[in-house]
Coordinates of C-alpha atoms in Angstrom, one line a residue:
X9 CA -10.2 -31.2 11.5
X10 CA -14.1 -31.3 10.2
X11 CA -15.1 -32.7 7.6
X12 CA -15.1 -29.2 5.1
X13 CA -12.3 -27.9 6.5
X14 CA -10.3 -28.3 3.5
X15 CA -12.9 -26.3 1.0
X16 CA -12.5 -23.0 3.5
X17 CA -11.5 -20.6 1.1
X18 CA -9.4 -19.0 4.1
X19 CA -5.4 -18.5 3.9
X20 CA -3.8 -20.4 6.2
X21 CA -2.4 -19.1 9.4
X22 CA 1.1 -18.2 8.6
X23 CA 1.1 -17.4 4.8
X24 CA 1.5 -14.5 3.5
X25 CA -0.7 -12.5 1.1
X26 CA 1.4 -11.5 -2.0
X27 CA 0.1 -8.7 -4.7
X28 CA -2.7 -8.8 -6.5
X29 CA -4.0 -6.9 -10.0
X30 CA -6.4 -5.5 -7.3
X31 CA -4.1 -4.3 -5.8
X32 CA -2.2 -2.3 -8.6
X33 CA -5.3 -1.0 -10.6
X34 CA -6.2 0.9 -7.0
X35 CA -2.9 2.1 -6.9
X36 CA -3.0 3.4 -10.4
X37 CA -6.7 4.8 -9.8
X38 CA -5.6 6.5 -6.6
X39 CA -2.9 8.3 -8.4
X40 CA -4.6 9.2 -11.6
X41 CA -7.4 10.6 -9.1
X42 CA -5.0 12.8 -7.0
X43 CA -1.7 15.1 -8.3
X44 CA 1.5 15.3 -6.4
X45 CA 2.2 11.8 -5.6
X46 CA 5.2 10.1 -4.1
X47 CA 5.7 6.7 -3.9
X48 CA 7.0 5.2 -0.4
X49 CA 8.5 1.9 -0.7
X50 CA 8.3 -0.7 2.6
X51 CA 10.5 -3.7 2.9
X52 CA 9.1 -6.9 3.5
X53 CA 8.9 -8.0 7.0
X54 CA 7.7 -11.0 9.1
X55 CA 4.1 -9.8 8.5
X56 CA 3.7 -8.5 5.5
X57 CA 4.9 -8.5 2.2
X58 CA 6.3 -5.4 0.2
X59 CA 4.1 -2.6 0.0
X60 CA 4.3 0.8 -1.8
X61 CA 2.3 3.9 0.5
X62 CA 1.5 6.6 -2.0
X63 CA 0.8 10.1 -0.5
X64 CA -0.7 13.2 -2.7
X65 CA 0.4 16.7 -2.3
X66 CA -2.4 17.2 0.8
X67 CA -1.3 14.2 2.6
X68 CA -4.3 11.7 1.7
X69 CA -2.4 8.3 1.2
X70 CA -3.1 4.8 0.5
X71 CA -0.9 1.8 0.7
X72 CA -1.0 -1.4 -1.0
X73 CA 1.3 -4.9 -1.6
X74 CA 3.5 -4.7 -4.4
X75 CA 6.0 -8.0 -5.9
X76 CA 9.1 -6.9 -5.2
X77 CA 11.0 -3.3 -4.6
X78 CA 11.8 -3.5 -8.1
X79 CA 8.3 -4.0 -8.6
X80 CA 7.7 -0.5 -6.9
X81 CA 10.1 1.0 -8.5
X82 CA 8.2 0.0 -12.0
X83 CA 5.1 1.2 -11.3
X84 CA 6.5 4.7 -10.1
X85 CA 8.4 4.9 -13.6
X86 CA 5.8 3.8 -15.5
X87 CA 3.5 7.0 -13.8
X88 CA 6.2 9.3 -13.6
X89 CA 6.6 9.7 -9.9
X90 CA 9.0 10.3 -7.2
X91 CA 9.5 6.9 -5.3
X92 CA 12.4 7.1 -2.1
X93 CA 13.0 4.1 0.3
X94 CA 10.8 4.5 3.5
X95 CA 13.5 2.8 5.8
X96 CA 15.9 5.4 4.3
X97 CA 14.0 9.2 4.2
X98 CA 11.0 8.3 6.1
X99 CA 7.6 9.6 5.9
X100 CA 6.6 13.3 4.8
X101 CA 5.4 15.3 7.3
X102 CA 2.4 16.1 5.6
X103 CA 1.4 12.4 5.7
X104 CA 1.7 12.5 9.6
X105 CA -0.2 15.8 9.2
X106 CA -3.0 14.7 7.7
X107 CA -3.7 11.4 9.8
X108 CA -3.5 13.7 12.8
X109 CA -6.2 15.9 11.5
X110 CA -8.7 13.0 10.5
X111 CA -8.1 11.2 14.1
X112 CA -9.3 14.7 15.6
X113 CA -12.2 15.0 13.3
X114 CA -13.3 11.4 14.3
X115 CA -12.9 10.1 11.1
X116 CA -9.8 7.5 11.5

């Protein structure tokens, strides 16, 4: 161990990242930006934390941390959007859709 190793500002190998308010004001910007939003909710898993994937009527989505499920759930309330389970109903087609159309185009 050097001598400054201890004033990295680094996480430490092994802990996870939890939500930020960065993380919910983009999510709130990204909706208010797009219209026909869903909410997807993603369990936590050995990696990551909770997220939330939002996807717009076109298929353009984003995904971000979130506390909890409940947490999720919340925030999709508090907009007025659809939110399902993403272990449950799986991903809209137009989601897979879109991807697919920006890895052809070179942009992904």
């Amino acid at each position: 161990m050097g001598l400054f190793d201890r004033f990295r500002r680094k996480p430490r190998a092994g802990v996870l990242r939890t939500a930020s308010n960065q993380d919910t004001s983009h999510l709130e910007q990204w909706t208010k930006s797009r219209h026909g939003v869903e909410a997807y909710v993603e369990p936590r898993t050995t990696v990551t934390e909770t997220t939330v994937v939002l996807v717009a009527h076109d298929g353009e989505w984003t995904r971000r941390r979130v506390a909890s499920p409940d947490a999720a759930r919340s925030f999709a309330r508090k907009l007025g959007m659809p939110i399902y389970d993403a272990g449950i109903v799986g991903y809209p087609k137009r989601m897979r859709d879109y991807t697919a159309r920006k890895k052809a185009s070179g942009e992904l």
